[in-house]
mmCIF file of C-alpha atoms in Angstrom:
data_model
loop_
_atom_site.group_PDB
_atom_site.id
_atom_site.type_symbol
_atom_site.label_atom_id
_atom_site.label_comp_id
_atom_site.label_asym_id
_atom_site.label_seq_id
_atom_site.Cartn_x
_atom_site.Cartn_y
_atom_site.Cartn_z
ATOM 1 C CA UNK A 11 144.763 112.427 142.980
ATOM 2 C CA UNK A 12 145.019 111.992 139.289
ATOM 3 C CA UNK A 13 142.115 113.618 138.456
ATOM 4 C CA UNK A 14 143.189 116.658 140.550
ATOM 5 C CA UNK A 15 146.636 116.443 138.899
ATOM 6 C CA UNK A 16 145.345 116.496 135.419
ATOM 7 C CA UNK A 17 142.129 118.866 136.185
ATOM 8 C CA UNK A 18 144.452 121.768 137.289
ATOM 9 C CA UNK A 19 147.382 121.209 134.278
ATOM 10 C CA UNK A 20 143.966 121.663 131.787
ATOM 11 C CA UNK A 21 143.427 124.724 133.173
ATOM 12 C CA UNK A 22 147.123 126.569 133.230
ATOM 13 C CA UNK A 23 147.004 125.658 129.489
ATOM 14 C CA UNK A 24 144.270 126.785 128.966
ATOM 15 C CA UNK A 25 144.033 129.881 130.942
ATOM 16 C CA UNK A 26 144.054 132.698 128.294
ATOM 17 C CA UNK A 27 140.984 131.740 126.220
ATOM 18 C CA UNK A 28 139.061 134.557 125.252
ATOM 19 C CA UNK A 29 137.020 135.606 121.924
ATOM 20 C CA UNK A 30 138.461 136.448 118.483
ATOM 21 C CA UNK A 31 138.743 140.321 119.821
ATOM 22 C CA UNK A 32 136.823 143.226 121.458
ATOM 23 C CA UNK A 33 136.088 144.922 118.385
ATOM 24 C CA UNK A 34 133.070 144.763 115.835
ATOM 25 C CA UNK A 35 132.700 142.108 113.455
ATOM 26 C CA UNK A 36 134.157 142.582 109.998
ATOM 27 C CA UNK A 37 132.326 143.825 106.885
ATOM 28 C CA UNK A 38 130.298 141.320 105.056
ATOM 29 C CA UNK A 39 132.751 139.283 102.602
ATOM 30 C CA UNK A 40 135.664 140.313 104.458
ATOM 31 C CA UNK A 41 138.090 137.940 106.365
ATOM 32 C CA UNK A 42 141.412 137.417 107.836
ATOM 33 C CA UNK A 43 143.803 134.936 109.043
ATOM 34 C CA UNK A 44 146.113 135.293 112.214
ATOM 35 C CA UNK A 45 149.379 133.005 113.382
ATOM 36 C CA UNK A 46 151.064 133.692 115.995
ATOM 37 C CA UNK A 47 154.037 132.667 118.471
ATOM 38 C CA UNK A 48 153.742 132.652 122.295
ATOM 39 C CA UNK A 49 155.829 131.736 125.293
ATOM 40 C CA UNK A 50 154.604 131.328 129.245
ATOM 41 C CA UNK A 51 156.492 131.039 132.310
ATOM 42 C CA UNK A 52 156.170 131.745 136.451
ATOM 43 C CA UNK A 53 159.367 130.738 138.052
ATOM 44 C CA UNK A 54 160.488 126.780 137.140
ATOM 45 C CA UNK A 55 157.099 126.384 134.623
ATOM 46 C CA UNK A 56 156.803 127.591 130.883
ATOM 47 C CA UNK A 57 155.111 126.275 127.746
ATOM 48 C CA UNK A 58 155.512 127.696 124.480
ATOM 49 C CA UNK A 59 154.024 127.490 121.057
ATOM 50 C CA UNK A 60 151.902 128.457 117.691
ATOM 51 C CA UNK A 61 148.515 129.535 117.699
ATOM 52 C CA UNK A 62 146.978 130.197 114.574
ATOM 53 C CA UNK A 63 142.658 131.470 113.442
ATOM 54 C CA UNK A 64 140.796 132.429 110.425
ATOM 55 C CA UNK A 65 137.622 134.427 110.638
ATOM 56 C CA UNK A 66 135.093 135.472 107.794
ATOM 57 C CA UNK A 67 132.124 137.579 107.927
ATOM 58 C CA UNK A 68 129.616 135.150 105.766
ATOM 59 C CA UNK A 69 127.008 137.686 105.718
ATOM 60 C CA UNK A 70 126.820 141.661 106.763
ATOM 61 C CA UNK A 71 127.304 141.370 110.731
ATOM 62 C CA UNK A 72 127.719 137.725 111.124
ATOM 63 C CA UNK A 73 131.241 136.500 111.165
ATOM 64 C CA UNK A 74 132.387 132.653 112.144
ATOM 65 C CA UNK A 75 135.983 131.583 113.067
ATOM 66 C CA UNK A 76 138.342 129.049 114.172
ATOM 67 C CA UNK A 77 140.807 130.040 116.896
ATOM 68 C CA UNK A 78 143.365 128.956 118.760
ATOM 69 C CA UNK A 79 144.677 125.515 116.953
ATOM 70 C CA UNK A 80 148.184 125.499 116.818
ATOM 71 C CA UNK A 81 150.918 123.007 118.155
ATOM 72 C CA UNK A 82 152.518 123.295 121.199
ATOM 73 C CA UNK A 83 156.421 122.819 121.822
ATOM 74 C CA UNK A 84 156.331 122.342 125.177
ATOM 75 C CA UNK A 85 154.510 122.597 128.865
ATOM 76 C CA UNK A 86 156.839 121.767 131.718
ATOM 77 C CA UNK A 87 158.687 122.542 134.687
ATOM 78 C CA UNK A 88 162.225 122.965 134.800
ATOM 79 C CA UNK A 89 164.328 121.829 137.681
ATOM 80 C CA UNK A 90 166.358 118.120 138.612
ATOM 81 C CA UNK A 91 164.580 115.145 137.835
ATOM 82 C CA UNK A 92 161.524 116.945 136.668
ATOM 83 C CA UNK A 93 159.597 115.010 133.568
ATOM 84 C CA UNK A 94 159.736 116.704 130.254
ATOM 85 C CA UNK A 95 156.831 116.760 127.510
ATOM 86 C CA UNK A 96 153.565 118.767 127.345
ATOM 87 C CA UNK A 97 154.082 119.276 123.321
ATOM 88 C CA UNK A 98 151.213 118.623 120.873
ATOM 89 C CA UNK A 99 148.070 119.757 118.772
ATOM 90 C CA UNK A 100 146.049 122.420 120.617
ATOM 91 C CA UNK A 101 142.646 122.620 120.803
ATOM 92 C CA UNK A 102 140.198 124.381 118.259
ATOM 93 C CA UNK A 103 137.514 127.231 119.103
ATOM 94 C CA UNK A 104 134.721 127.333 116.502
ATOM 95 C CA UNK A 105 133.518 130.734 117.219
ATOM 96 C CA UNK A 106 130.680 133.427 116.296
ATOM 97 C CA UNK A 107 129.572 136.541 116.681
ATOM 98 C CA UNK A 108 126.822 138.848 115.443
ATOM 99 C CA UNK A 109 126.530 142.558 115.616
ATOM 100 C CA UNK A 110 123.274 143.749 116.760
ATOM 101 C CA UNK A 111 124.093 147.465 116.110
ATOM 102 C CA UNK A 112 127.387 149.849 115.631
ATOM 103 C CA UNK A 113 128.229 149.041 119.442
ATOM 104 C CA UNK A 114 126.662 146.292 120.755
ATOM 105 C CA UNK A 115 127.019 142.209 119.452
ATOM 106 C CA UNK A 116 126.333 138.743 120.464
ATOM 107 C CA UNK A 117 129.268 135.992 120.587
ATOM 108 C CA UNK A 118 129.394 132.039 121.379
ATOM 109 C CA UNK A 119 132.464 129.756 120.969
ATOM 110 C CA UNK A 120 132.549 126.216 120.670
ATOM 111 C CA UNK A 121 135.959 124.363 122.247
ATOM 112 C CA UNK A 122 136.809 120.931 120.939
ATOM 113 C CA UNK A 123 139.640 119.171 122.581
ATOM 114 C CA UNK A 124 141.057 117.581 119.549
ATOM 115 C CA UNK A 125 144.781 118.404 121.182
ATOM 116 C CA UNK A 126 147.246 116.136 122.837
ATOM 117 C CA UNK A 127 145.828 115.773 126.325
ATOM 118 C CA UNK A 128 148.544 113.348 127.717
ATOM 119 C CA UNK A 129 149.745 114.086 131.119
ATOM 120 C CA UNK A 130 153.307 112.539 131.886
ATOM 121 C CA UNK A 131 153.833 113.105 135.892
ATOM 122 C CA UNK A 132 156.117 111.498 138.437
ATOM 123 C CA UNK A 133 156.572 112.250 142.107
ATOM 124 C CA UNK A 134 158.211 115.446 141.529
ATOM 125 C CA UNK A 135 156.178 117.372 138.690
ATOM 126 C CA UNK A 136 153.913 116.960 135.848
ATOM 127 C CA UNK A 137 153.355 118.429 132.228
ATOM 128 C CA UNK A 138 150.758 120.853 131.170
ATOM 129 C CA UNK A 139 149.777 119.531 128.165
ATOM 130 C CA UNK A 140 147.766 121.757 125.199
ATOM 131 C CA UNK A 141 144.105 120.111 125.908
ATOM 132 C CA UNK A 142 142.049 121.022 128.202
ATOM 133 C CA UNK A 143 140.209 117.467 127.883
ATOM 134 C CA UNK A 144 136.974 119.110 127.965
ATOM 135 C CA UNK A 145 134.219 120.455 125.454
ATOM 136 C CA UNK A 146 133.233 123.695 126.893
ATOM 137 C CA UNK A 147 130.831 126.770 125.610
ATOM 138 C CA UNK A 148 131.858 130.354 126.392
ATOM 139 C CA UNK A 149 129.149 132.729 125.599
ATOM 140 C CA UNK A 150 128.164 136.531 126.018
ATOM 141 C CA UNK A 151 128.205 139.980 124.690
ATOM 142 C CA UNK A 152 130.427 142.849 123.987
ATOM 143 C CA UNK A 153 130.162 146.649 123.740
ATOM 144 C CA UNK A 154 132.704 148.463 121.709
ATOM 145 C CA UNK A 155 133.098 152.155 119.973
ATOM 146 C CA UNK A 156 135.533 154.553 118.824
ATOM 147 C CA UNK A 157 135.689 158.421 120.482
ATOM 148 C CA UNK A 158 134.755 161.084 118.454
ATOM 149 C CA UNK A 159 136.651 163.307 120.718
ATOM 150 C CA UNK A 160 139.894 161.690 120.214
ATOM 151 C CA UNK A 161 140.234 160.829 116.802
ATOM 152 C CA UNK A 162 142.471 157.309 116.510
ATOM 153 C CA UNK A 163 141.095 156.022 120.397
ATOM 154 C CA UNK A 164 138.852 153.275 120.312
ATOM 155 C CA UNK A 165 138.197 150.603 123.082
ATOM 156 C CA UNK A 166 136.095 147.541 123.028
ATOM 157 C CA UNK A 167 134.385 145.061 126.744
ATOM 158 C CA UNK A 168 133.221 141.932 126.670
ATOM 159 C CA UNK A 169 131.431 140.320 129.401
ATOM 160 C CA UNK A 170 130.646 136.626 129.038
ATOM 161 C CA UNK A 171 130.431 132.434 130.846
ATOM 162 C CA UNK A 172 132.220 129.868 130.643
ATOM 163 C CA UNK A 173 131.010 126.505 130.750
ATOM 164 C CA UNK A 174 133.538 123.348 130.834
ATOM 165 C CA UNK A 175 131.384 120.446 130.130
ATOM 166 C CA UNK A 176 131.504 116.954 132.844
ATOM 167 C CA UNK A 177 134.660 114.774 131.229
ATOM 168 C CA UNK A 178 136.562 111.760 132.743
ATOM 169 C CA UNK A 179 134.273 112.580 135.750
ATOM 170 C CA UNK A 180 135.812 115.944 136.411
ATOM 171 C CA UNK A 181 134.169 119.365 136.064
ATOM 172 C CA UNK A 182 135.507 122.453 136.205
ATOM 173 C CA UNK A 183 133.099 125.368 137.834
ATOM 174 C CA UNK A 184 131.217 127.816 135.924
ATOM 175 C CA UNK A 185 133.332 130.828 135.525
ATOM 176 C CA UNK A 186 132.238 134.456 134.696
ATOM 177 C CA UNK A 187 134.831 136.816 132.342
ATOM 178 C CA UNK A 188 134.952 140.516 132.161
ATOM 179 C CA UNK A 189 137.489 142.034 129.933
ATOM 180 C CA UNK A 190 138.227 145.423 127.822
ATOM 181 C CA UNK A 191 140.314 146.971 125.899
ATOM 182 C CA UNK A 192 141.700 150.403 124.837
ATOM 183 C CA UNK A 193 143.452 151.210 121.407
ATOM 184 C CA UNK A 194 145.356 154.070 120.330
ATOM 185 C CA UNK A 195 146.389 154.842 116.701
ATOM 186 C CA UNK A 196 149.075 157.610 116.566
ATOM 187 C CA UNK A 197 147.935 160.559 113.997
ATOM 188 C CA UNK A 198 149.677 160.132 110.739
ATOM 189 C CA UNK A 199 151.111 156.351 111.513
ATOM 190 C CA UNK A 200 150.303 153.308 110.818
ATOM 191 C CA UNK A 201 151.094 152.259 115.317
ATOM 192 C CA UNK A 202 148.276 151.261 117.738
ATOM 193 C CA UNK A 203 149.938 151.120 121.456
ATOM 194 C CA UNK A 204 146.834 149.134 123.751
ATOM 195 C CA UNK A 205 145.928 148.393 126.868
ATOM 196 C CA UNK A 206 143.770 145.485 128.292
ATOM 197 C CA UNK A 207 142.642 143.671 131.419
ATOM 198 C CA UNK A 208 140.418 140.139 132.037
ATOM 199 C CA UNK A 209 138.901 139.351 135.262
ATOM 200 C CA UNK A 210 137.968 135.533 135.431
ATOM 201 C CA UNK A 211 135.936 134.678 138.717
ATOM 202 C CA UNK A 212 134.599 131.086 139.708
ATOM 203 C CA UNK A 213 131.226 131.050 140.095
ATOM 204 C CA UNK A 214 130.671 127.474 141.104
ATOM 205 C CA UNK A 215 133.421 125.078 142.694
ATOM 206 C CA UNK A 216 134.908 122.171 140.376
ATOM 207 C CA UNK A 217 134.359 118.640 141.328
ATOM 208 C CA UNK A 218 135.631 115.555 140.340
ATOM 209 C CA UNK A 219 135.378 111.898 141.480
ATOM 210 C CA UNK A 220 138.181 109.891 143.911
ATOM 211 C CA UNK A 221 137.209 106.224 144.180
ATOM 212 C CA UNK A 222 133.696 106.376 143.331
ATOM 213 C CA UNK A 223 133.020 109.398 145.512
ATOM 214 C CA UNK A 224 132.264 113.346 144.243
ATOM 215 C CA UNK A 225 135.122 115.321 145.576
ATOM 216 C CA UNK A 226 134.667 119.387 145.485
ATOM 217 C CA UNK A 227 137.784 121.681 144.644
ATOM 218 C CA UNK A 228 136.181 124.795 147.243
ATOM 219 C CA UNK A 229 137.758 126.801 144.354
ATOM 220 C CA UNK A 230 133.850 128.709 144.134
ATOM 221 C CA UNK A 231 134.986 132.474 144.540
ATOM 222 C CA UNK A 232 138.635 131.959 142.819
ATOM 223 C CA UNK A 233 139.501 134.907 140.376
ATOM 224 C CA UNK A 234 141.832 135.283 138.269
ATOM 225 C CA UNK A 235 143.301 138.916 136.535
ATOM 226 C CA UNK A 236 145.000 139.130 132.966
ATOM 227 C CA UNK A 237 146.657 142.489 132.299
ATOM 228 C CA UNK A 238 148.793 143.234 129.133
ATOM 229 C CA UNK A 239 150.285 146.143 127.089
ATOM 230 C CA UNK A 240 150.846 145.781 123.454
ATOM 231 C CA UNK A 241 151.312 147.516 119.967
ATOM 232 C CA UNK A 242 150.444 146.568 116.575
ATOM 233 C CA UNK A 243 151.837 147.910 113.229
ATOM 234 C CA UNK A 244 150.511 147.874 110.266
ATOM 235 C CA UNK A 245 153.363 146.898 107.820
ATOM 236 C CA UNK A 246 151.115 146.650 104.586
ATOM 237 C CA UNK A 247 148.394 149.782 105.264
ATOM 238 C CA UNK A 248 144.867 148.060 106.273
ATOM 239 C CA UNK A 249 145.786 144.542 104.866
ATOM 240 C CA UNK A 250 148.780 143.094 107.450
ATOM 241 C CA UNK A 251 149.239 143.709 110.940
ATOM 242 C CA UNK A 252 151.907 142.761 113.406
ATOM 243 C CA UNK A 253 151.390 142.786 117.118
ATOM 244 C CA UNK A 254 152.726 142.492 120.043
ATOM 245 C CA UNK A 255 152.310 142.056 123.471
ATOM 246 C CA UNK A 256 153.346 140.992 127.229
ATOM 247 C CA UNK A 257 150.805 139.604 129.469
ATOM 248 C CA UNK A 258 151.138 139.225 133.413
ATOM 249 C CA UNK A 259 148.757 137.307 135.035
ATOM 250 C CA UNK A 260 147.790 136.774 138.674
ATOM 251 C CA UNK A 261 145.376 133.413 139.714
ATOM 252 C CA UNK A 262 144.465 132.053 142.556
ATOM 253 C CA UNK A 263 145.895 128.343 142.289
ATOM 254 C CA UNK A 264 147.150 125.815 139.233
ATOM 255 C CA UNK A 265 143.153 125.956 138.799
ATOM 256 C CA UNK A 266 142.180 128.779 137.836
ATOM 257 C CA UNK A 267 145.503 129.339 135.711
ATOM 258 C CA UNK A 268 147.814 130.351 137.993
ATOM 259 C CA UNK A 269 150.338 133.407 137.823
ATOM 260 C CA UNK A 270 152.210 133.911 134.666
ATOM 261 C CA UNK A 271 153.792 136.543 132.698
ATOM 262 C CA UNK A 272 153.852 135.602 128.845
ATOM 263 C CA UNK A 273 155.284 137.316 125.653
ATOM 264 C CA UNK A 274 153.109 137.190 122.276
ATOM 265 C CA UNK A 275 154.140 138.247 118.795
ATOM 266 C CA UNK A 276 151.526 137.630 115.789
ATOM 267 C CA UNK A 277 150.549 138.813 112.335
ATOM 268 C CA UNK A 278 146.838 139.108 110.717
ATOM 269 C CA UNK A 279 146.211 139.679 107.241
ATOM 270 C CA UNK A 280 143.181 140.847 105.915
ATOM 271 C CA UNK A 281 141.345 139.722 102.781
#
């Protein structure tokens, strides 16, 4: 029951992993760094915390990054007699990707669950906790481009797998994404509104083992869909950015992230 317990809080905090962005790789020698602030929450639940990523293009149209360390404050439920906790490092994405051409590139990220994966529960709840407990490859490609015929609209897809690795004898099953994104500059301003949607679908069910015997979740066929709206302003022209955005997301179970509608405010600066 454990297993199950801890299995499905790995996966609500971790249920918004995605790449760096849907957008080409930066010029050769160019960089930036990213921290943000984010907050979670679907009825008595909510965690809350700092996320923060550097990226550098090493050489023209290869550019490596870490993503998604940070600290979180908390991961709990709120109600009477509930237990309190889920704070701690997060974990940290090694990530890269190369563009093959003007539109099309290659990615692969690396997670390493170097966060706090402690799970305090009692009878009545349990803390999601930062860690997902689990080394796990998420690899694929994207296809992005501006339009000529609107000058200022770009938009950027991704399609990709995910692949938690066996840990403490639990697994969680192969997952296919499929996300994009649509960008807007407004003539004359330095204001992107966006748009974006992720569709996460279970490709294989996650097991784990209960007294020495393999024990499936029948979670094979589970989806889950991200939407969000956003806007990002550029408060130093082509050098600092600040964004943000409100995500509402809708899963089938605790395992596959649950529902959720979060609020994100962050700031990149370029180099």
């Amino acid at each position: 029951m454990f297993k199950k317990i801890a299995l499905a809080a790995a996966l609500v905090s971790s249920a918004a992993f995605a790449t760096w962005d849907y957008y080409p790789v930066l010029e050769g020698g160019k960089g930036s760094v990213k921290g943000n602030l984010y907050y979670n929450w679907d009825h008595d639940w909510s965690n809350a915390g700092l996320g923060i990523g550097v990226r550098y293009s090493v050489i023209s149209n290869l550019e490596i990054s870490l993503q998604d360390w940070g600290y979180q404050f908390w991961g709990e439920w709120d109600c009477s007699g509930c237990v309190n906790g889920g704070s701690g490092l997060r974990d940290l994405t090694i990530g890269a990707r190369y563009q093959f051409d003007p539109m099309f590139s290659g990615f692969v990220d690396l997670v390493l669950p170097v966060g706090n994966d402690d799970v305090d529960y009692n009878g009545i709840s349990h803390t999601t906790p930062p860690s997902s407990e689990e080394i796990a490859l998420y690899l694929g490609g994207q296809f992005s481009m501006p339009i000529k015929e609107a000058p200022g609209l770009k938009f950027g897809t991704e399609a990709g797998l995910f692949w938690g690795f066996e840990h403490d004898n639990s697994e969680r099953g192969l997952e296919l994404h499929m996300g994009g994104e649509i960008a807007y500059t407004v003539p004359n301003t330095e204001i992107t509104p966006l748009f974006g949607l992720q569709l996460k679908f279970r490709l294989t069910e996650s097991t784990w083992e209960d007294n020495g015997v393999e024990v499936g979740g029948d979670d094979d066929g589970d989806h889950q869909i991200i939407i969000w709206l956003g806007c990002g302003i550029y408060v130093i022209p082509k050098q600092l950015e600040v964004t943000g955005k409100l995500f509402v997301r809708s899963g089938d179970h605790d395992n596959m992230g649950g529902d959720a509608t979060g609020l994100y405010v962050g700031a990149e600066f370029y180099f």
